[in-house]
Amino acid sequence: MAFLLYLFLFFLFNSRLNNAQGPPSPGYYPSSRVQSLKFNQGFRNLWGPQHQSLDQSTLTIWLDKNSGGSGFKSLKNYRSGYFGTYMKLQPGYTAGIITSFYLSNNQDYPGNHDEIDIEFLGTTPNKPYILQTNVYIRGSGDGNIIGREMKFHLWFDPTKDFHNYAILWDPNEIIFFVDDIPIRRYLKKNDATFPQRPMYVYGSIWDASSWATEEGRIKADYRYQPFVGKYSNNFKLEGCEANESPSCRRAPSSSPSGGGGLSRQQIEAMLWVQRNYKVYDYCRDPRRDHTHTPEC
């Protein structure tokens, strides 16, 4: 019995030690293959210009009780590509608040749009942020949008420094990256479950108290305003624009092979993240009607 207890404690200690050391190296860094550009080269303000400031190093957007927050939008729309940003989140009480970086065509197809999301769900002191990844395909505007959410905690504190968050979208797959670590891979199984229409790139901060934190149980509290999101003035946008030839392939490869997919080393890093930090997977939610998500 003592020996079994020793083995249990040994493996528990090593598991925690490995977690503290962070994920294994992916061995490949797609962000390094994309040229950086400044905010004004790739984006414009979309709403809340009085709640947005830009200097040489940082774009800052914020939300208070007198505003609906602020958002920005890319100058061009794309039908595939690599889209990345460096973000730093606000510490403390941010419940109900969403800080995001995402692709969407909701302005072109209201009520029937596509979307690929990186969203940080606000939290309360001493509780970690949740990073929500999501994919919509021809989402309905009637409140019955079919989300494909996968949620994660992070292996670092996203309020302490800027970290890179990116979406790689090509005709066959979508990969979400954090500091070049793939955390989720969404494969095209058929046309009905994969976004194919051109999308713009957006960033925003807004009040989503109805659902963002503990399914809406904890709301935004404006005693803690302003709520601030920071984006390094060092964006990564590289892809095929909507009006380019169907044969266009401009984004960096998702893996060192150059042929898409992920290498064995990248898969090991992704599985480490999912094993240790994934907190929700729509495919494993018994409350969901999976006839609407056949890819599960």
mmCIF file of N, CA, C and O in Angstrom, residues 47-85:
data_model
loop_
_atom_site.group_PDB
_atom_site.id
_atom_site.type_symbol
_atom_site.label_atom_id
_atom_site.label_comp_id
_atom_site.label_asym_id
_atom_site.label_seq_id
_atom_site.Cartn_x
_atom_site.Cartn_y
_atom_site.Cartn_z
ATOM 1 N N TRP A 47 -16.756 51.176 -34.330
ATOM 2 C CA TRP A 47 -17.655 51.946 -33.476
ATOM 3 C C TRP A 47 -16.904 52.350 -32.205
ATOM 4 O O TRP A 47 -15.855 51.809 -31.884
ATOM 5 N N GLY A 48 -17.455 53.354 -31.534
ATOM 6 C CA GLY A 48 -16.857 53.835 -30.301
ATOM 7 C C GLY A 48 -15.498 54.485 -30.487
ATOM 8 O O GLY A 48 -14.570 54.178 -29.731
ATOM 9 N N PRO A 49 -15.340 55.413 -31.464
ATOM 10 C CA PRO A 49 -14.020 56.028 -31.656
ATOM 11 C C PRO A 49 -13.534 56.802 -30.434
ATOM 12 O O PRO A 49 -12.329 56.914 -30.209
ATOM 13 N N GLN A 50 -14.468 57.306 -29.634
ATOM 14 C CA GLN A 50 -14.086 58.045 -28.436
ATOM 15 C C GLN A 50 -13.606 57.107 -27.324
ATOM 16 O O GLN A 50 -13.120 57.567 -26.293
ATOM 17 N N HIS A 51 -13.747 55.798 -27.545
ATOM 18 C CA HIS A 51 -13.272 54.810 -26.580
ATOM 19 C C HIS A 51 -12.171 53.946 -27.208
ATOM 20 O O HIS A 51 -12.077 52.739 -26.939
ATOM 21 N N GLN A 52 -11.370 54.581 -28.031
ATOM 22 C CA GLN A 52 -10.267 53.900 -28.689
ATOM 23 C C GLN A 52 -9.107 54.870 -28.812
ATOM 24 O O GLN A 52 -9.289 56.021 -29.203
ATOM 25 N N SER A 53 -7.923 54.431 -28.439
ATOM 26 C CA SER A 53 -6.728 55.269 -28.595
ATOM 27 C C SER A 53 -5.609 54.429 -29.196
ATOM 28 O O SER A 53 -5.534 53.218 -28.979
ATOM 29 N N LEU A 54 -4.743 55.091 -29.931
ATOM 30 C CA LEU A 54 -3.659 54.403 -30.642
ATOM 31 C C LEU A 54 -2.380 55.199 -30.490
ATOM 32 O O LEU A 54 -2.356 56.412 -30.708
ATOM 33 N N ASP A 55 -1.316 54.518 -30.084
ATOM 34 C CA ASP A 55 0.006 55.136 -30.117
ATOM 35 C C ASP A 55 0.944 54.218 -30.879
ATOM 36 O O ASP A 55 0.508 53.253 -31.507
ATOM 37 N N GLN A 56 2.223 54.495 -30.831
ATOM 38 C CA GLN A 56 3.170 53.715 -31.629
ATOM 39 C C GLN A 56 3.159 52.235 -31.265
ATOM 40 O O GLN A 56 3.367 51.379 -32.113
ATOM 41 N N SER A 57 2.898 51.927 -30.001
ATOM 42 C CA SER A 57 3.054 50.539 -29.559
ATOM 43 C C SER A 57 1.749 49.808 -29.293
ATOM 44 O O SER A 57 1.701 48.578 -29.367
ATOM 45 N N THR A 58 0.648 50.538 -28.992
ATOM 46 C CA THR A 58 -0.540 49.864 -28.480
ATOM 47 C C THR A 58 -1.830 50.511 -28.976
ATOM 48 O O THR A 58 -1.958 51.740 -28.998
ATOM 49 N N LEU A 59 -2.784 49.661 -29.345
ATOM 50 C CA LEU A 59 -4.167 50.069 -29.546
ATOM 51 C C LEU A 59 -4.919 49.714 -28.267
ATOM 52 O O LEU A 59 -4.881 48.577 -27.817
ATOM 53 N N THR A 60 -5.589 50.699 -27.683
ATOM 54 C CA THR A 60 -6.360 50.490 -26.465
ATOM 55 C C THR A 60 -7.825 50.781 -26.752
ATOM 56 O O THR A 60 -8.151 51.814 -27.334
ATOM 57 N N ILE A 61 -8.701 49.855 -26.374
ATOM 58 C CA ILE A 61 -10.139 50.076 -26.492
ATOM 59 C C ILE A 61 -10.754 49.841 -25.119
ATOM 60 O O ILE A 61 -10.237 49.054 -24.325
ATOM 61 N N TRP A 62 -11.860 50.549 -24.822
ATOM 62 C CA TRP A 62 -12.421 50.402 -23.497
ATOM 63 C C TRP A 62 -13.929 50.604 -23.509
ATOM 64 O O TRP A 62 -14.515 51.138 -24.445
ATOM 65 N N LEU A 63 -14.531 50.121 -22.426
ATOM 66 C CA LEU A 63 -15.971 50.142 -22.229
ATOM 67 C C LEU A 63 -16.269 50.779 -20.879
ATOM 68 O O LEU A 63 -15.608 50.469 -19.886
ATOM 69 N N ASP A 64 -17.254 51.685 -20.837
ATOM 70 C CA ASP A 64 -17.768 52.199 -19.573
ATOM 71 C C ASP A 64 -19.283 52.313 -19.674
ATOM 72 O O ASP A 64 -19.874 51.988 -20.710
ATOM 73 N N LYS A 65 -19.915 52.759 -18.604
ATOM 74 C CA LYS A 65 -21.384 52.756 -18.562
ATOM 75 C C LYS A 65 -22.000 53.752 -19.540
ATOM 76 O O LYS A 65 -23.204 53.689 -19.800
ATOM 77 N N ASN A 66 -21.196 54.668 -20.066
ATOM 78 C CA ASN A 66 -21.707 55.658 -21.013
ATOM 79 C C ASN A 66 -21.492 55.256 -22.464
ATOM 80 O O ASN A 66 -21.727 56.060 -23.369
ATOM 81 N N SER A 67 -21.037 54.035 -22.690
ATOM 82 C CA SER A 67 -20.723 53.627 -24.063
ATOM 83 C C SER A 67 -21.116 52.184 -24.295
ATOM 84 O O SER A 67 -21.370 51.432 -23.354
ATOM 85 N N GLY A 68 -21.118 51.806 -25.565
ATOM 86 C CA GLY A 68 -21.306 50.406 -25.932
ATOM 87 C C GLY A 68 -19.983 49.718 -26.189
ATOM 88 O O GLY A 68 -19.935 48.695 -26.874
ATOM 89 N N GLY A 69 -18.911 50.299 -25.664
ATOM 90 C CA GLY A 69 -17.594 49.738 -25.913
ATOM 91 C C GLY A 69 -16.977 50.301 -27.171
ATOM 92 O O GLY A 69 -17.259 51.428 -27.581
ATOM 93 N N SER A 70 -16.153 49.495 -27.828
ATOM 94 C CA SER A 70 -15.471 49.941 -29.034
ATOM 95 C C SER A 70 -15.078 48.730 -29.867
ATOM 96 O O SER A 70 -14.889 47.633 -29.334
ATOM 97 N N GLY A 71 -14.971 48.955 -31.168
ATOM 98 C CA GLY A 71 -14.586 47.867 -32.058
ATOM 99 C C GLY A 71 -13.851 48.378 -33.274
ATOM 100 O O GLY A 71 -13.952 49.559 -33.628
ATOM 101 N N PHE A 72 -13.119 47.481 -33.918
ATOM 102 C CA PHE A 72 -12.402 47.820 -35.141
ATOM 103 C C PHE A 72 -12.578 46.718 -36.165
ATOM 104 O O PHE A 72 -12.974 45.590 -35.836
ATOM 105 N N LYS A 73 -12.290 47.041 -37.424
ATOM 106 C CA LYS A 73 -12.578 46.141 -38.537
ATOM 107 C C LYS A 73 -11.466 46.253 -39.579
ATOM 108 O O LYS A 73 -10.946 47.351 -39.826
ATOM 109 N N SER A 74 -11.131 45.146 -40.210
ATOM 110 C CA SER A 74 -10.095 45.164 -41.241
ATOM 111 C C SER A 74 -10.564 45.944 -42.471
ATOM 112 O O SER A 74 -11.754 46.030 -42.764
ATOM 113 N N LEU A 75 -9.611 46.492 -43.192
ATOM 114 C CA LEU A 75 -9.915 47.247 -44.404
ATOM 115 C C LEU A 75 -10.355 46.325 -45.538
ATOM 116 O O LEU A 75 -11.066 46.751 -46.443
ATOM 117 N N LYS A 76 -9.913 45.068 -45.482
ATOM 118 C CA LYS A 76 -10.204 44.115 -46.553
ATOM 119 C C LYS A 76 -10.914 42.899 -45.985
ATOM 120 O O LYS A 76 -10.809 42.599 -44.789
ATOM 121 N N ASN A 77 -11.650 42.199 -46.840
ATOM 122 C CA ASN A 77 -12.212 40.923 -46.424
ATOM 123 C C ASN A 77 -11.471 39.785 -47.123
ATOM 124 O O ASN A 77 -10.914 39.951 -48.205
ATOM 125 N N TYR A 78 -11.458 38.649 -46.455
ATOM 126 C CA TYR A 78 -10.621 37.521 -46.862
ATOM 127 C C TYR A 78 -11.467 36.251 -46.926
ATOM 128 O O TYR A 78 -12.459 36.106 -46.222
ATOM 129 N N ARG A 79 -11.009 35.297 -47.748
ATOM 130 C CA ARG A 79 -11.670 33.992 -47.782
ATOM 131 C C ARG A 79 -10.762 32.871 -47.295
ATOM 132 O O ARG A 79 -11.157 31.698 -47.288
ATOM 133 N N SER A 80 -9.574 33.231 -46.858
ATOM 134 C CA SER A 80 -8.681 32.313 -46.156
ATOM 135 C C SER A 80 -7.503 33.145 -45.673
ATOM 136 O O SER A 80 -7.290 34.268 -46.129
ATOM 137 N N GLY A 81 -6.723 32.591 -44.733
ATOM 138 C CA GLY A 81 -5.543 33.317 -44.312
ATOM 139 C C GLY A 81 -5.155 33.065 -42.874
ATOM 140 O O GLY A 81 -5.754 32.250 -42.156
ATOM 141 N N TYR A 82 -4.123 33.815 -42.459
ATOM 142 C CA TYR A 82 -3.613 33.795 -41.090
ATOM 143 C C TYR A 82 -3.873 35.172 -40.490
ATOM 144 O O TYR A 82 -3.498 36.191 -41.074
ATOM 145 N N PHE A 83 -4.499 35.192 -39.304
ATOM 146 C CA PHE A 83 -4.926 36.441 -38.697
ATOM 147 C C PHE A 83 -4.536 36.404 -37.214
ATOM 148 O O PHE A 83 -5.045 35.567 -36.461
ATOM 149 N N GLY A 84 -3.636 37.282 -36.816
ATOM 150 C CA GLY A 84 -3.116 37.229 -35.461
ATOM 151 C C GLY A 84 -2.993 38.587 -34.814
ATOM 152 O O GLY A 84 -2.870 39.621 -35.486
ATOM 153 N N THR A 85 -3.004 38.584 -33.488
ATOM 154 C CA THR A 85 -2.846 39.803 -32.713
ATOM 155 C C THR A 85 -2.186 39.460 -31.388
ATOM 156 O O THR A 85 -2.278 38.329 -30.906
#
